mmCIF file of C-alpha atoms in Angstrom:
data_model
loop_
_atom_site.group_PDB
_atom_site.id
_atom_site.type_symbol
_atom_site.label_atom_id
_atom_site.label_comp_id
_atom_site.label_asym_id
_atom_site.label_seq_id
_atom_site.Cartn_x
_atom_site.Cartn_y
_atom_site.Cartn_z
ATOM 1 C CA UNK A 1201 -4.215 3.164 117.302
ATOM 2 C CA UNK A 1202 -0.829 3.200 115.431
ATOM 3 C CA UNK A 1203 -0.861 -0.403 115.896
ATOM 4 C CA UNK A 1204 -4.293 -0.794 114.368
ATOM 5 C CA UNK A 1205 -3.010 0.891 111.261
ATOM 6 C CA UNK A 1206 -0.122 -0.697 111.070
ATOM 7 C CA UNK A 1207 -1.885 -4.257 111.290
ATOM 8 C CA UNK A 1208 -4.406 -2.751 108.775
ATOM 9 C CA UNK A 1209 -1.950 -1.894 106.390
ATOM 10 C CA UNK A 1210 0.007 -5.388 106.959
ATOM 11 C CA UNK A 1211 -3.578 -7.081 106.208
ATOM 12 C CA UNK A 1212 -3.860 -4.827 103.221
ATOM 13 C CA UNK A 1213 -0.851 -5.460 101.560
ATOM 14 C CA UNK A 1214 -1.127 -9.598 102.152
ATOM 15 C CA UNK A 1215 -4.176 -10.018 101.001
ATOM 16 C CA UNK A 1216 -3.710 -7.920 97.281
ATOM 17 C CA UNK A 1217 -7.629 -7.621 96.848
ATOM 18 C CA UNK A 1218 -9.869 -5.043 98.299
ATOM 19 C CA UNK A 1219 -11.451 -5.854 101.701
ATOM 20 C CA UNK A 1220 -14.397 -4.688 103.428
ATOM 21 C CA UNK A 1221 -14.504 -3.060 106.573
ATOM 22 C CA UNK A 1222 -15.816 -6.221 108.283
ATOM 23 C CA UNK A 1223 -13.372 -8.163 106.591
ATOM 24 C CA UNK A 1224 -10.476 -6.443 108.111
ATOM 25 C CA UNK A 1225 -11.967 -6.345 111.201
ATOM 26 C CA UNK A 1226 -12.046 -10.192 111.389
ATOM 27 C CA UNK A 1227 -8.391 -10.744 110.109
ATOM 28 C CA UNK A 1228 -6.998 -7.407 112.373
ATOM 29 C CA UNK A 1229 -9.275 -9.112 115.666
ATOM 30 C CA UNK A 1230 -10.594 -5.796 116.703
ATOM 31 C CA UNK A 1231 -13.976 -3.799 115.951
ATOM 32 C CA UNK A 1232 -15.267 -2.171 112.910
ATOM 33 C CA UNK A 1233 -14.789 1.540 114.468
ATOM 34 C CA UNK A 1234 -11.101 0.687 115.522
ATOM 35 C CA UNK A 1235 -10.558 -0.292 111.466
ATOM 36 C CA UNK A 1236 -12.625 2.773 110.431
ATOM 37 C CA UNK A 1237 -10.223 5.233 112.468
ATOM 38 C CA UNK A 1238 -7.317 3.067 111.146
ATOM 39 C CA UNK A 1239 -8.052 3.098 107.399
ATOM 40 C CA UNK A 1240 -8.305 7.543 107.866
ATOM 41 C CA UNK A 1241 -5.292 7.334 109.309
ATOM 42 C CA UNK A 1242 -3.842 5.038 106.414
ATOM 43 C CA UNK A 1243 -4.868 7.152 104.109
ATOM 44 C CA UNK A 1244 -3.943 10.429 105.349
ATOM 45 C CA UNK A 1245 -0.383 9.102 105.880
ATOM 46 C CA UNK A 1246 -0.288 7.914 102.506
ATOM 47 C CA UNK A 1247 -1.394 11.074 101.274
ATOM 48 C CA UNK A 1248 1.030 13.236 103.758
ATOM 49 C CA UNK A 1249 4.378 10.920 102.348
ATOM 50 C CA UNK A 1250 3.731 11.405 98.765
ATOM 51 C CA UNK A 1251 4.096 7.483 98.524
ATOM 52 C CA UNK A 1252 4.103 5.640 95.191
ATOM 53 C CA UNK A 1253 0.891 3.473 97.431
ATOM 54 C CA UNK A 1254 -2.266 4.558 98.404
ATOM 55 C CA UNK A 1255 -4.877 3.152 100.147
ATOM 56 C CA UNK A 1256 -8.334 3.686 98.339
ATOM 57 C CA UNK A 1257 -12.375 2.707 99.086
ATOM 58 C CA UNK A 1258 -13.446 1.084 95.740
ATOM 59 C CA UNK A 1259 -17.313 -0.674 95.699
ATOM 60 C CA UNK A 1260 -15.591 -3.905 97.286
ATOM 61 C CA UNK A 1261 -13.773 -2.177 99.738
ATOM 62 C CA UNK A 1262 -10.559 -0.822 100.839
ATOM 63 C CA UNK A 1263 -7.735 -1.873 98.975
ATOM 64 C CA UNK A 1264 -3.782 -0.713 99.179
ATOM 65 C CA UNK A 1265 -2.468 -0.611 95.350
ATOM 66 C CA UNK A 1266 -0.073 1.396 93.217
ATOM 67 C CA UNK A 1267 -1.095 5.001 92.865
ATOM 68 C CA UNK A 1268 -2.062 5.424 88.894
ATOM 69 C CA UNK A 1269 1.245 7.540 88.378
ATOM 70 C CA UNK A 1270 3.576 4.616 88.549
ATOM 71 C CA UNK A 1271 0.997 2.234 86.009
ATOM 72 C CA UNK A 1272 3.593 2.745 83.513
ATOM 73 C CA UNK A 1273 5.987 0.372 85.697
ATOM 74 C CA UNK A 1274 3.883 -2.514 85.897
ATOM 75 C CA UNK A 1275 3.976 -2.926 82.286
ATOM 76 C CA UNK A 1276 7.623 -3.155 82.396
ATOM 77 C CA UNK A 1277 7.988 -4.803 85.570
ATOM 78 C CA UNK A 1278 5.080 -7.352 85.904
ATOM 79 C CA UNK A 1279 5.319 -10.762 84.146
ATOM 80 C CA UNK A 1280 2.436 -11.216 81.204
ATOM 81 C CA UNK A 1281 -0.337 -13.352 81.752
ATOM 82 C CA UNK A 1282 -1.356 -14.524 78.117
ATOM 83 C CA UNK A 1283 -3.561 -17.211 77.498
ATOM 84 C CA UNK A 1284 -2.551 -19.779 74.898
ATOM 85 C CA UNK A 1285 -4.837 -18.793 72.079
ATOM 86 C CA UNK A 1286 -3.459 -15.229 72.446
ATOM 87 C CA UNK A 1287 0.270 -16.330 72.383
ATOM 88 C CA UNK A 1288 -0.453 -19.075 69.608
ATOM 89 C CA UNK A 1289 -1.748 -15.414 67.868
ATOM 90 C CA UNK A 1290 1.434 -13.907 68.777
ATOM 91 C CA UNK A 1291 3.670 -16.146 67.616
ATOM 92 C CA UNK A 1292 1.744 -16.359 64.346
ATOM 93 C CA UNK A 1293 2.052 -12.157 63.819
ATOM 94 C CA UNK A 1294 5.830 -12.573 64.848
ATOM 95 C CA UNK A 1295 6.552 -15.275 62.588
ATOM 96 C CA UNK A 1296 4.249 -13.665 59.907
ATOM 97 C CA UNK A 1297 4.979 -9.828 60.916
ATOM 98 C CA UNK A 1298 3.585 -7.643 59.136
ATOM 99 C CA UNK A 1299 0.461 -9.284 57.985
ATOM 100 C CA UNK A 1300 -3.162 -7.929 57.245
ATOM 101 C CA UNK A 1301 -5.279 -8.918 60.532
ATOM 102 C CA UNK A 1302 -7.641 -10.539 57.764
ATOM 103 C CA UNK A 1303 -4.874 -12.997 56.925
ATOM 104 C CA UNK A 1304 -4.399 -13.321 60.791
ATOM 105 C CA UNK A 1305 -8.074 -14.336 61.175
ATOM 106 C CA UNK A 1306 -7.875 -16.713 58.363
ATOM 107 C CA UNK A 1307 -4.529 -18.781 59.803
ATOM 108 C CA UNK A 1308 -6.167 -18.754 63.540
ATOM 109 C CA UNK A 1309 -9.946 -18.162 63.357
ATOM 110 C CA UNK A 1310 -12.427 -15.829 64.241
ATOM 111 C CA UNK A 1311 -11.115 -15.765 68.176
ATOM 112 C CA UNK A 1312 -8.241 -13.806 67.077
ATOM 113 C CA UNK A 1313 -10.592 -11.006 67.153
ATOM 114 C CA UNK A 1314 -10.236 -11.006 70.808
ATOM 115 C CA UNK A 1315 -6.726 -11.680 71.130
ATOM 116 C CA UNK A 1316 -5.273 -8.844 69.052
ATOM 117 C CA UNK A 1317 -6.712 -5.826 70.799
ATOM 118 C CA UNK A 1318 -5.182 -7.857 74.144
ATOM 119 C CA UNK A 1319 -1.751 -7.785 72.614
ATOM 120 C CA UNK A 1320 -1.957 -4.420 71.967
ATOM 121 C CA UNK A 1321 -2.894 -3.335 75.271
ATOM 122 C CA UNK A 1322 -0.174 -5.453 76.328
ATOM 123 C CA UNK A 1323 1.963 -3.830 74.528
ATOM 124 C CA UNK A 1324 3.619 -6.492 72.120
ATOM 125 C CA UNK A 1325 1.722 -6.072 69.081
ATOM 126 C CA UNK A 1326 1.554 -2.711 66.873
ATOM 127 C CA UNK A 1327 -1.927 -2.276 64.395
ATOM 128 C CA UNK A 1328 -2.236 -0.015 61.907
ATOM 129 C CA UNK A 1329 -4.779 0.996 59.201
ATOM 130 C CA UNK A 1330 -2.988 -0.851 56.130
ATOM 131 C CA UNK A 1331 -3.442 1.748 52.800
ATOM 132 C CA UNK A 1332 -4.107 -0.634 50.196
ATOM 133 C CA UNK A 1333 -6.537 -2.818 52.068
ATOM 134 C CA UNK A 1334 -9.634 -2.796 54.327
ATOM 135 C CA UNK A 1335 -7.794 -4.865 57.382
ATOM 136 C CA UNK A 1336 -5.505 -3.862 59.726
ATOM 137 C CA UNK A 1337 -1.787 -4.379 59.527
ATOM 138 C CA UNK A 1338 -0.364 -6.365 62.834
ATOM 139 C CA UNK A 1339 2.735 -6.498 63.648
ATOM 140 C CA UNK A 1340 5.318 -7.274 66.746
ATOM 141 C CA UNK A 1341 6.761 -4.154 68.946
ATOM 142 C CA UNK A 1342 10.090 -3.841 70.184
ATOM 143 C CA UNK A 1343 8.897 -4.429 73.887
ATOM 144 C CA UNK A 1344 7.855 -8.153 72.224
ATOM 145 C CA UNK A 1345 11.264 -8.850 71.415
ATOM 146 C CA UNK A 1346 12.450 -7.382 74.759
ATOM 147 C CA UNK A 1347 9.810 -9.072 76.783
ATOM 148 C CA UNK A 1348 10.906 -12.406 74.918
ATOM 149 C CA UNK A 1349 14.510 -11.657 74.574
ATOM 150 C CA UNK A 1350 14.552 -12.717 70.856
ATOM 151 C CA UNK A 1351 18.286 -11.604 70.086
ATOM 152 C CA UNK A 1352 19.241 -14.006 72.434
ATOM 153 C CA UNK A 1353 17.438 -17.028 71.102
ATOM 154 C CA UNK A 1354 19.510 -19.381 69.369
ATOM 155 C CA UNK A 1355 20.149 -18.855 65.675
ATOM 156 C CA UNK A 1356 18.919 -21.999 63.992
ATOM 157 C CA UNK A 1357 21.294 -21.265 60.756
ATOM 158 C CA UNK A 1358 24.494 -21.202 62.667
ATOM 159 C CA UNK A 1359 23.434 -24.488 64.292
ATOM 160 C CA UNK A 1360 23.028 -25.632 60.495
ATOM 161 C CA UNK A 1361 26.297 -24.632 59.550
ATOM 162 C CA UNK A 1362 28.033 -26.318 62.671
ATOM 163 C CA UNK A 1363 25.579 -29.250 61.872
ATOM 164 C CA UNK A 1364 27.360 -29.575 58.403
ATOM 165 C CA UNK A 1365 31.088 -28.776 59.462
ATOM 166 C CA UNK A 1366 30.342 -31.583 62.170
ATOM 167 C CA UNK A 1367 29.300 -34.162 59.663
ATOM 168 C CA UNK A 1368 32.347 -32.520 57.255
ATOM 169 C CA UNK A 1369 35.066 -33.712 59.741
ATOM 170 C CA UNK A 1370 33.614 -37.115 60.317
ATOM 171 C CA UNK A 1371 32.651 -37.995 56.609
ATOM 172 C CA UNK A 1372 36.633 -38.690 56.226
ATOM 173 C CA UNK A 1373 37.213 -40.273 59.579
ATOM 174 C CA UNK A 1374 33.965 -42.409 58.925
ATOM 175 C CA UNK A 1375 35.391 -43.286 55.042
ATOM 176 C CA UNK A 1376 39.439 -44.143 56.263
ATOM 177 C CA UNK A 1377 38.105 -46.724 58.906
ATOM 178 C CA UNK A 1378 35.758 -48.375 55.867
ATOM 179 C CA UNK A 1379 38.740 -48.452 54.061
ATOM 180 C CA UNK A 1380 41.006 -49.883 56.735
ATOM 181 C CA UNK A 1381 38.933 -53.425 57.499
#
């Protein structure tokens, strides 16, 4: 039976999706009962350890995920997945930030309706009622320039002044050989 479980939980975990009883059953090569008794046993050790996992029945099946107390890490921890309209609309608030949402929908159309309310649930874009006008204000968060390490971009106006010293300390070299043939 511990084995069962075990195997259960191993299945669980690999596959990331929740499975139904039959499914298991196929993948663990044993009967449905034998993955019934395993999944209570699953769960009741989950629930003795006080583990940051849990293994829950949800209308697909059983699934082993991240009890809801420890959501607040996958935010952090978890990569982004943004698709390119909604980080073309990011980088057009974070080049623009502030700016009314109104002015937003007018530089990237009418589907940035759908992309802002994604970046704030994502966490990289701030929206608040702007006083003067009927539009939102939008503008980047701190986790955006964290997530996207911005400070450690290059600085395109220190490569400009480099660029000009550079062509400073050749202009003379370039003028003395002209002068020399």
């Amino acid at each position: 039976m511990i084995v069962a479980a075990s195997k259960i939980e191993a299945i669980l975990y690999l596959k990331g999706k929740p499975m139904s009883i039959g499914e298991i059953a196929d993948c663990a090569k044993c009967d449905r009962a034998t993955v019934e008794e395993g999944i209570i046993k699953l769960v009741d050790e989950y629930a003795r350890r006080d583990s940051a996992l849990e293994v829950v029945e949800t209308p697909q099946g059983y699934s082993l995920q991240l009890r809801s107390d420890f959501h607040d890490l996958v935010q952090t921890l978890i990569p982004v997945e943004l698709g390119v309209g909604a980080l073309r609309t990011l980088a057009a608030i974070a080049l623009n930030s502030p700016m009314l949402q109104s002015d937003l929908i007018n530089l990237r159309g009418s589907g940035a309706y759908q992309h802002v309310p994604e970046l704030v649930e994502q966490g990289f874009v701030r929206k608040k009622r702007s006083g003067d006008s009927r539009s939102f204000l939008v503008q980047v968060t701190p986790k955006f320039h964290q997530y996207f390490q911005i400070d450690k971009l290059p600085q395109p106006f220190s490569n400009f002044k480099q660029q000009q010293q550079l062509e400073l300390e050749l202009h003379p070299v370039a003028t003395q050989a002209a002068e020399s043939a």
